[in-house]
């Protein structure tokens, strides 16, 4: 078995072979902290959290760099976009760095709730202006960038003559020229397709730095190239991001780094597909942008209720990262149920007593469970197919429930198989998929509840229905259900 990754650069699955094992360098384009993260942002960071977790599970030493975009000149679909940070800072009456800190904190808070592991380095664009200027100087010296009126542009046409511009995104220069709008600064550029490496700051622009070309601020693409090169070197293993970043962002990163380092920067390019909402692209114009705090609280007209971070994580992992994913209340409600079902079974499994040396009384079932467990690593090694891993775990859930309900005897499976199930469920659910049991009950509370359940059981056996009913009815009022099992036992459930 070997890990296979779909490489967007070669457009095929490739066996993962790190450049310098056991080290793996991974760069993921981080958030632009000019506003709150929304549902669309949850997908890339959860997707690459799985990649990171699995590489760690395989024993690699991963340097995971995920930047914070807190400055810069942006482009959208090849056209220039406004400086979102300065604009928002004026709007919220905050110092730009205050605004950036506020949304960085909010981003960290939300993604810790999603149980994503922190990157090992989280560099900020504003902290790496020096490196960006050095790279731009290098591009000018090599003849692939030019200065006009204090701004510096990358010469795409010249680059395209000698290199494969558009290889990653499949876009061609003519295509790009057509989609580029005529804007003010177009007059400065030699060609419409050229992109900004540095922009001269107009007098009122708040975020500005000194440079050899005068006061200004960096282009968006150069940030990632400079920070990735600084921390991962000129050739590193994995670069990830959403499919929407392929062009022009990643295509431009490749062009810049290829000129500076004399070779393309990345071995495996990985891109996750996008999230749509009720079949529509997410966007301000559709009025369907749901922020993460709105999702967690339910405070959005499109939401029927609040959805927990783990429900959203589970919902995202139920689809392979390269497939489209449509958000709807129904889909999330189904995910919530599914996640609960998985964790209920996992808790039952964990509570099964450890008995050594039991031979399976049902060999056929025992073999089938082992075959199903064998499939789990194959699914994740197949380009991180979390959807199949979850489906594989769910195939085993009915057997666990049948053991609990005593529909099948507890010795149907060998003790070795039961232990393997416990181990594999732990590894896949918690370590690799990073799912947590949000219904998990703290231990002292659990003890008290078990005590009440046993008092109710005793009361019932003594026909003291006053006591047994009181326990049941009073607990029901606070959302705890007492259940009388077939064998005379009493169990309880948080609703
Ligand atoms: Zn980037």
Coordinates of C-alpha atoms and ligand atoms in Angstrom, one line a residue:
X1 CA 0.0 0.0 0.0
X2 CA 1.2 3.5 -0.8
X3 CA -0.3 6.9 -0.4
X4 CA -1.5 8.3 -3.7
X5 CA -2.2 12.0 -4.2
X6 CA -4.0 13.6 -7.0
X7 CA -1.6 16.2 -8.3
X8 CA -3.4 19.2 -9.9
X9 CA -0.1 20.0 -11.7
X10 CA 0.2 16.7 -13.6
X11 CA -3.6 16.1 -13.5
X12 CA -3.2 12.5 -12.3
X13 CA -2.8 10.5 -9.1
X14 CA 0.8 10.0 -8.1
X15 CA 2.4 7.9 -5.4
X16 CA 3.6 10.2 -2.7
X17 CA 7.3 10.3 -2.3
X18 CA 8.7 13.1 -0.2
X19 CA 11.6 15.1 -1.6
X20 CA 13.6 14.6 1.6
X21 CA 12.1 12.0 3.8
X22 CA 11.2 11.8 6.7
X23 CA 10.6 15.5 6.3
X24 CA 7.6 16.9 4.4
X25 CA 7.1 20.5 3.6
X26 CA 3.5 21.7 3.2
X27 CA 2.2 25.1 2.4
X28 CA -1.5 26.1 2.5
X29 CA -2.8 29.5 1.6
X30 CA -4.2 30.9 4.8
X31 CA -7.0 33.3 5.5
X32 CA -7.3 36.9 4.4
X33 CA -8.1 38.4 7.8
X34 CA -10.1 41.4 6.6
X35 CA -13.3 39.7 7.8
X36 CA -14.8 36.7 9.5
X37 CA -14.3 33.2 8.1
X38 CA -17.4 31.6 6.5
X39 CA -18.5 28.1 5.6
X40 CA -16.5 28.2 2.4
X41 CA -13.3 28.6 4.4
X42 CA -14.1 25.6 6.5
X43 CA -13.4 23.2 3.6
X44 CA -9.8 23.9 2.7
X45 CA -8.5 24.1 6.3
X46 CA -10.3 20.9 7.3
X47 CA -9.2 19.2 4.1
X48 CA -5.5 20.0 4.7
X49 CA -5.9 19.2 8.4
X50 CA -6.6 15.6 7.2
X51 CA -3.6 15.6 5.0
X52 CA -1.4 16.9 7.8
X53 CA -2.9 14.4 10.3
X54 CA -2.4 11.5 8.0
X55 CA 1.2 12.4 7.2
X56 CA 1.9 12.6 10.9
X57 CA 0.2 9.2 11.4
X58 CA 2.5 7.8 8.7
X59 CA 5.5 9.0 10.8
X60 CA 6.6 11.9 8.7
X61 CA 8.0 15.0 10.2
X62 CA 5.8 17.7 8.7
X63 CA 6.6 21.4 8.5
X64 CA 3.1 22.8 7.9
X65 CA 3.1 26.5 6.9
X66 CA -0.2 28.3 6.7
X67 CA 0.1 32.0 6.3
X68 CA -2.1 34.9 7.5
X69 CA -2.8 37.3 4.6
X70 CA -2.9 40.6 6.5
X71 CA -1.7 43.0 3.8
X72 CA -1.7 43.3 0.1
X73 CA -3.0 44.0 -3.2
X74 CA -5.6 41.4 -4.3
X75 CA -6.7 40.1 -7.6
X76 CA -9.9 38.3 -8.4
X77 CA -10.3 36.4 -11.6
X78 CA -7.4 38.3 -13.2
X79 CA -8.8 41.7 -12.3
X80 CA -7.7 44.0 -9.6
X81 CA -9.6 44.1 -6.3
X82 CA -9.7 46.7 -3.6
X83 CA -7.5 46.6 -0.5
X84 CA -10.1 44.9 1.8
X85 CA -8.1 45.5 5.0
X86 CA -7.8 49.2 4.6
X87 CA -11.4 49.5 3.6
X88 CA -12.7 47.5 6.5
X89 CA -10.5 49.2 9.0
X90 CA -12.0 52.6 8.0
X91 CA -15.4 51.1 8.2
X92 CA -14.9 49.6 11.7
X93 CA -12.9 52.6 12.9
X94 CA -10.0 50.3 13.8
X95 CA -6.2 50.6 13.3
X96 CA -5.6 48.1 10.4
X97 CA -3.5 45.9 12.7
X98 CA -6.3 45.9 15.3
X99 CA -8.7 44.7 12.6
X100 CA -6.2 42.0 11.4
X101 CA -5.7 40.8 15.0
X102 CA -9.4 40.7 15.7
X103 CA -10.1 38.4 12.7
X104 CA -7.0 36.4 13.2
X105 CA -8.2 35.6 16.8
X106 CA -11.7 34.7 15.5
X107 CA -10.2 32.5 12.8
X108 CA -8.1 30.6 15.5
X109 CA -11.1 30.3 17.8
X110 CA -13.3 28.8 15.0
X111 CA -10.7 26.3 13.7
X112 CA -9.8 25.1 17.2
X113 CA -13.5 24.3 17.6
X114 CA -13.2 22.4 14.3
X115 CA -10.4 20.5 16.0
X116 CA -7.9 21.3 13.3
X117 CA -4.3 21.1 14.4
X118 CA -2.3 24.3 14.4
X119 CA 0.3 24.8 11.6
X120 CA 3.9 24.6 12.7
X121 CA 4.6 28.0 11.3
X122 CA 2.0 30.7 10.7
X123 CA 3.8 33.6 9.1
X124 CA 2.1 36.9 8.4
X125 CA 2.4 38.9 5.1
X126 CA 3.2 42.1 7.1
X127 CA 6.0 40.3 8.9
X128 CA 7.7 39.4 5.6
X129 CA 7.8 42.6 3.6
X130 CA 11.6 42.4 3.5
X131 CA 11.6 39.0 1.9
X132 CA 9.0 40.1 -0.6
X133 CA 11.0 43.1 -1.7
X134 CA 14.1 41.0 -2.1
X135 CA 12.2 38.6 -4.3
X136 CA 10.8 41.4 -6.4
X137 CA 14.3 42.9 -6.8
X138 CA 15.5 39.5 -8.0
X139 CA 12.7 39.3 -10.6
X140 CA 13.6 42.8 -11.9
X141 CA 17.3 41.8 -12.0
X142 CA 16.4 38.7 -14.1
X143 CA 14.4 40.8 -16.5
X144 CA 10.9 39.4 -15.7
X145 CA 9.6 42.4 -13.8
X146 CA 9.5 46.1 -14.5
X147 CA 8.8 49.3 -12.5
X148 CA 6.4 52.0 -13.6
X149 CA 5.5 55.0 -11.4
X150 CA 6.5 53.3 -8.1
X151 CA 4.6 50.0 -8.9
X152 CA 6.3 46.8 -10.1
X153 CA 4.6 44.3 -12.4
X154 CA 5.5 40.8 -13.5
X155 CA 6.0 40.4 -17.2
X156 CA 3.6 37.5 -18.0
X157 CA 4.1 37.7 -21.8
X158 CA 7.8 37.3 -21.5
X159 CA 7.5 34.5 -19.0
X160 CA 5.0 32.7 -21.3
X161 CA 7.5 32.7 -24.1
X162 CA 9.9 30.5 -22.2
X163 CA 7.8 28.7 -19.7
X164 CA 4.5 26.9 -19.5
X165 CA 2.2 29.7 -18.1
X166 CA -1.2 28.2 -17.5
X167 CA 0.0 24.6 -16.9
X168 CA -1.6 24.4 -13.5
X169 CA -4.9 26.1 -14.2
X170 CA -5.3 25.1 -17.9
X171 CA -5.8 28.8 -18.6
X172 CA -4.2 30.4 -21.6
X173 CA -2.9 33.9 -22.0
X174 CA -5.6 34.9 -24.5
X175 CA -8.2 33.7 -22.1
X176 CA -6.7 35.8 -19.4
X177 CA -6.6 38.9 -21.6
X178 CA -10.3 38.6 -22.3
X179 CA -11.3 38.4 -18.7
X180 CA -9.1 41.3 -17.6
X181 CA -11.0 44.5 -17.2
X182 CA -9.6 47.8 -18.2
X183 CA -8.7 49.5 -15.0
X184 CA -6.8 52.7 -14.2
X185 CA -3.4 50.9 -13.7
X186 CA -3.8 49.1 -17.0
X187 CA -2.2 52.1 -18.6
X188 CA 1.0 51.3 -16.7
X189 CA 1.3 47.7 -17.6
X190 CA 3.0 46.5 -20.7
X191 CA 0.4 43.8 -21.1
X192 CA -3.0 43.4 -19.6
X193 CA -2.1 40.0 -18.3
X194 CA 0.8 41.3 -16.2
X195 CA 0.1 41.2 -12.4
X196 CA 1.3 43.5 -9.6
X197 CA 4.2 42.6 -7.4
X198 CA 4.3 45.9 -5.7
X199 CA 1.8 48.8 -5.8
X200 CA 2.6 52.4 -5.1
X201 CA 0.5 53.6 -2.3
X202 CA -1.8 56.5 -3.0
X203 CA -1.5 59.3 -0.3
X204 CA -4.5 58.1 1.7
X205 CA -3.6 54.4 1.7
X206 CA -3.1 53.4 5.3
X207 CA -1.0 50.2 5.0
X208 CA 2.3 51.2 3.4
X209 CA 5.9 50.3 3.6
X210 CA 9.2 51.8 2.2
X211 CA 10.7 50.1 -0.8
X212 CA 13.3 50.8 -3.5
X213 CA 10.4 52.0 -5.6
X214 CA 8.8 54.3 -3.0
X215 CA 6.1 53.9 -0.4
X216 CA 3.7 51.0 -1.3
X217 CA 2.4 47.6 -0.5
X218 CA 3.0 44.1 -1.8
X219 CA 0.9 42.1 -4.4
X220 CA -1.0 39.1 -3.1
X221 CA 0.8 36.4 -5.0
X222 CA 4.3 37.5 -4.0
X223 CA 3.4 37.0 -0.3
X224 CA 2.9 33.3 -0.6
X225 CA 6.0 32.8 -2.8
X226 CA 8.2 34.7 -0.4
X227 CA 7.0 33.0 2.7
X228 CA 6.9 29.5 1.2
X229 CA 10.5 29.8 -0.1
X230 CA 11.7 31.2 3.2
X231 CA 10.4 28.4 5.4
X232 CA 10.2 25.4 3.0
X233 CA 13.0 26.1 0.5
X234 CA 12.9 26.6 -3.3
X235 CA 11.4 23.1 -3.9
X236 CA 8.9 21.6 -1.4
X237 CA 6.4 18.8 -1.3
X238 CA 2.9 20.0 -1.0
X239 CA 1.1 23.2 -1.8
X240 CA -2.6 23.3 -1.0
X241 CA -5.6 25.6 -1.3
X242 CA -9.1 25.9 -2.8
X243 CA -9.7 25.4 -6.5
X244 CA -10.6 29.0 -6.7
X245 CA -7.0 29.9 -5.9
X246 CA -5.5 28.0 -8.9
X247 CA -5.8 31.0 -11.1
X248 CA -4.4 33.6 -11.0
X249 CA -2.9 33.1 -7.5
X250 CA -1.1 29.7 -7.7
X251 CA -0.3 30.1 -11.4
X252 CA 1.4 33.4 -10.5
X253 CA 3.2 31.8 -7.5
X254 CA 4.7 29.2 -9.9
X255 CA 5.8 31.9 -12.4
X256 CA 7.5 34.0 -9.7
X257 CA 9.3 31.1 -8.0
X258 CA 10.3 29.5 -11.2
X259 CA 12.2 32.6 -12.3
X260 CA 13.8 33.2 -8.9
X261 CA 14.8 29.6 -8.3
X262 CA 15.3 28.4 -11.8
X263 CA 12.7 25.6 -11.3
X264 CA 9.0 25.1 -10.4
X265 CA 8.6 25.3 -6.6
X266 CA 6.2 22.5 -5.7
X267 CA 6.1 18.7 -6.2
X268 CA 2.4 18.1 -5.5
X269 CA -0.3 20.7 -5.9
X270 CA -3.5 19.9 -4.1
X271 CA -6.9 21.7 -4.5
X272 CA -10.1 21.2 -2.8
X273 CA -13.4 21.7 -4.6
X274 CA -15.9 24.4 -3.5
X275 CA -19.0 24.5 -1.3
X276 CA -22.2 25.6 -2.8
X277 CA -25.3 26.6 -0.8
X278 CA -28.6 25.1 -2.0
X279 CA -26.9 24.6 -5.4
X280 CA -25.7 28.2 -5.7
X281 CA -22.2 29.6 -5.5
X282 CA -21.6 31.3 -2.2
X283 CA -21.3 35.1 -2.6
X284 CA -22.4 38.4 -1.2
X285 CA -24.5 39.0 -4.3
X286 CA -26.5 35.9 -3.5
X287 CA -26.9 36.9 0.1
X288 CA -25.9 33.4 1.2
X289 CA -22.6 33.9 3.0
X290 CA -22.9 32.2 6.3
X291 CA -20.1 33.0 8.8
X292 CA -18.8 30.4 11.1
X293 CA -20.2 32.1 14.2
X294 CA -23.6 32.2 12.5
X295 CA -23.3 28.5 11.8
X296 CA -22.4 27.7 15.4
X297 CA -25.2 29.9 16.8
X298 CA -27.9 29.3 14.2
X299 CA -28.3 33.1 13.8
X300 CA -28.8 33.3 10.0
X301 CA -32.1 33.3 8.0
X302 CA -30.9 30.3 5.9
X303 CA -30.4 28.1 9.0
X304 CA -33.1 26.1 10.7
X305 CA -30.9 25.7 13.8
X306 CA -27.4 25.9 15.1
X307 CA -24.9 23.3 13.9
X308 CA -22.0 22.2 16.0
X309 CA -18.4 22.4 14.7
X310 CA -18.1 18.6 14.7
X311 CA -21.3 18.3 12.6
X312 CA -19.8 20.6 10.0
X313 CA -16.5 18.8 10.1
X314 CA -18.3 15.5 9.6
X315 CA -20.5 16.9 6.8
X316 CA -17.3 18.1 5.0
X317 CA -15.5 14.8 5.4
X318 CA -18.5 12.8 4.1
X319 CA -17.6 14.0 0.6
X320 CA -14.2 13.5 -1.1
X321 CA -12.4 16.8 -1.1
X322 CA -12.2 17.0 -4.9
X323 CA -15.9 16.7 -5.3
X324 CA -18.4 19.5 -5.1
X325 CA -20.3 19.8 -1.9
X326 CA -23.7 21.4 -1.5
X327 CA -24.8 22.8 1.8
X328 CA -28.4 22.6 2.9
X329 CA -30.1 22.3 6.3
X330 CA -31.3 18.8 5.4
X331 CA -27.7 17.7 4.6
X332 CA -26.5 19.1 7.9
X333 CA -29.3 17.5 9.9
X334 CA -28.5 14.2 8.3
X335 CA -24.8 14.7 9.2
X336 CA -25.7 15.5 12.8
X337 CA -27.6 12.2 13.0
X338 CA -24.9 10.2 11.3
X339 CA -22.2 11.6 13.6
X340 CA -24.2 10.7 16.7
X341 CA -24.8 7.2 15.4
X342 CA -21.1 6.8 14.8
X343 CA -20.1 8.0 18.2
X344 CA -22.8 6.0 20.0
X345 CA -21.4 2.8 18.4
X346 CA -17.8 3.9 19.1
X347 CA -18.7 4.4 22.8
X348 CA -20.3 1.0 23.0
X349 CA -17.2 -0.5 21.4
X350 CA -14.9 1.2 23.9
X351 CA -17.0 -0.1 26.8
X352 CA -16.9 -3.7 25.6
X353 CA -15.0 -5.7 28.2
X354 CA -11.5 -6.9 27.4
X355 CA -11.4 -10.7 27.5
X356 CA -8.4 -12.5 26.3
X357 CA -8.2 -15.6 24.2
X358 CA -11.8 -15.8 23.0
X359 CA -12.1 -17.6 19.7
X360 CA -14.7 -16.3 17.3
X361 CA -17.9 -18.4 17.5
X362 CA -19.0 -16.9 14.2
X363 CA -16.0 -17.2 11.9
X364 CA -17.8 -15.8 8.9
X365 CA -18.7 -12.6 10.7
X366 CA -15.3 -12.4 12.2
X367 CA -13.6 -12.6 8.8
X368 CA -16.0 -10.0 7.3
X369 CA -15.2 -7.5 10.1
X370 CA -11.5 -8.0 9.5
X371 CA -11.9 -7.5 5.8
X372 CA -13.8 -4.3 6.4
X373 CA -11.1 -3.0 8.7
X374 CA -8.5 -3.9 6.1
X375 CA -10.2 -1.6 3.6
X376 CA -10.0 1.6 5.8
X377 CA -6.3 2.4 5.2
X378 CA -6.8 1.7 1.5
X379 CA -9.5 4.3 1.3
X380 CA -7.4 7.0 3.0
X381 CA -4.4 6.2 0.9
X382 CA -6.5 6.7 -2.2
X383 CA -6.1 10.4 -2.3
X384 CA -7.5 10.9 1.2
X385 CA -10.9 9.5 0.5
X386 CA -12.6 10.4 3.8
X387 CA -16.0 9.7 2.4
X388 CA -15.1 6.0 1.9
X389 CA -13.4 5.8 5.3
X390 CA -16.7 7.0 7.0
X391 CA -18.8 4.6 4.8
X392 CA -16.4 1.8 5.8
X393 CA -16.8 2.6 9.5
X394 CA -20.6 2.7 9.1
X395 CA -20.5 -0.8 7.6
X396 CA -19.3 -2.1 11.0
X397 CA -21.7 -0.1 13.2
X398 CA -24.7 -2.5 12.9
X399 CA -22.5 -5.4 14.2
X400 CA -21.5 -3.3 17.2
X401 CA -25.1 -2.4 17.9
X402 CA -26.1 -6.0 17.5
X403 CA -23.6 -7.0 20.2
X404 CA -25.0 -4.4 22.5
X405 CA -28.6 -5.4 21.9
X406 CA -27.5 -9.0 22.4
X407 CA -28.9 -9.9 19.0
X408 CA -25.6 -11.6 18.4
X409 CA -23.5 -13.2 21.1
X410 CA -20.6 -11.3 22.5
X411 CA -18.3 -14.2 21.7
X412 CA -19.2 -14.1 18.0
X413 CA -16.0 -12.1 17.4
X414 CA -12.6 -13.1 18.7
X415 CA -11.0 -11.0 21.3
X416 CA -8.3 -10.1 18.8
X417 CA -10.9 -8.8 16.4
X418 CA -12.7 -6.8 19.1
X419 CA -9.4 -5.2 20.1
X420 CA -8.5 -4.4 16.6
X421 CA -11.9 -2.7 16.1
X422 CA -11.3 -0.6 19.2
X423 CA -7.8 0.3 18.0
X424 CA -8.9 1.1 14.4
X425 CA -11.9 3.1 15.3
X426 CA -9.7 5.2 17.6
X427 CA -7.1 5.8 14.9
X428 CA -9.5 6.6 12.1
X429 CA -12.2 8.6 14.0
X430 CA -10.0 10.5 16.4
X431 CA -6.4 10.6 15.0
X432 CA -7.0 10.8 11.3
X433 CA -10.4 12.3 10.8
X434 CA -10.0 14.5 13.9
X435 CA -13.6 13.9 15.1
X436 CA -14.5 14.5 18.7
X437 CA -17.5 13.3 20.7
X438 CA -19.4 16.5 21.5
X439 CA -21.9 14.5 23.6
X440 CA -19.1 13.0 25.7
X441 CA -20.1 13.2 29.3
X442 CA -17.7 14.2 32.1
X443 CA -16.9 11.4 34.4
X444 CA -18.4 12.5 37.8
X445 CA -21.7 13.3 36.1
X446 CA -21.6 9.9 34.5
X447 CA -21.1 8.2 38.0
X448 CA -24.1 10.2 39.4
X449 CA -26.3 9.2 36.5
X450 CA -25.3 5.5 36.8
X451 CA -26.2 5.7 40.5
X452 CA -29.7 7.2 39.7
X453 CA -30.2 4.5 37.1
X454 CA -29.4 1.8 39.6
X455 CA -31.7 3.3 42.3
X456 CA -34.5 3.3 39.7
X457 CA -33.8 -0.3 38.8
X458 CA -33.9 -1.3 42.5
X459 CA -37.1 0.7 43.1
X460 CA -38.8 -1.0 40.1
X461 CA -37.8 -4.4 41.3
X462 CA -39.4 -3.6 44.7
X463 CA -42.4 -2.2 42.9
X464 CA -41.7 1.2 44.5
X465 CA -43.1 3.0 41.4
X466 CA -43.3 6.3 43.3
X467 CA -39.5 6.5 43.5
X468 CA -38.8 5.0 40.0
X469 CA -41.3 7.3 38.3
X470 CA -40.0 10.4 40.1
X471 CA -36.5 9.7 38.9
X472 CA -37.7 9.2 35.4
X473 CA -40.0 12.2 35.2
X474 CA -37.7 14.7 37.0
X475 CA -34.8 13.8 34.7
X476 CA -37.0 14.0 31.6
X477 CA -37.6 17.7 32.6
X478 CA -33.9 18.4 32.2
X479 CA -33.5 16.5 29.0
X480 CA -32.3 13.2 30.3
X481 CA -34.1 10.0 29.3
X482 CA -34.2 6.9 31.5
X483 CA -34.7 3.7 29.5
X484 CA -35.7 0.3 30.8
X485 CA -33.8 -2.3 29.0
X486 CA -35.2 -5.7 28.0
X487 CA -33.0 -7.5 30.6
X488 CA -34.4 -5.5 33.5
X489 CA -31.5 -3.0 33.5
X490 CA -31.9 0.8 33.4
X491 CA -29.8 3.0 31.1
X492 CA -29.9 6.7 30.4
X493 CA -29.4 9.1 27.5
X494 CA -28.8 12.8 27.0
X495 CA -31.4 14.1 24.5
Ligands
LIG1 ZN1 -1.3 31.8 -1.4

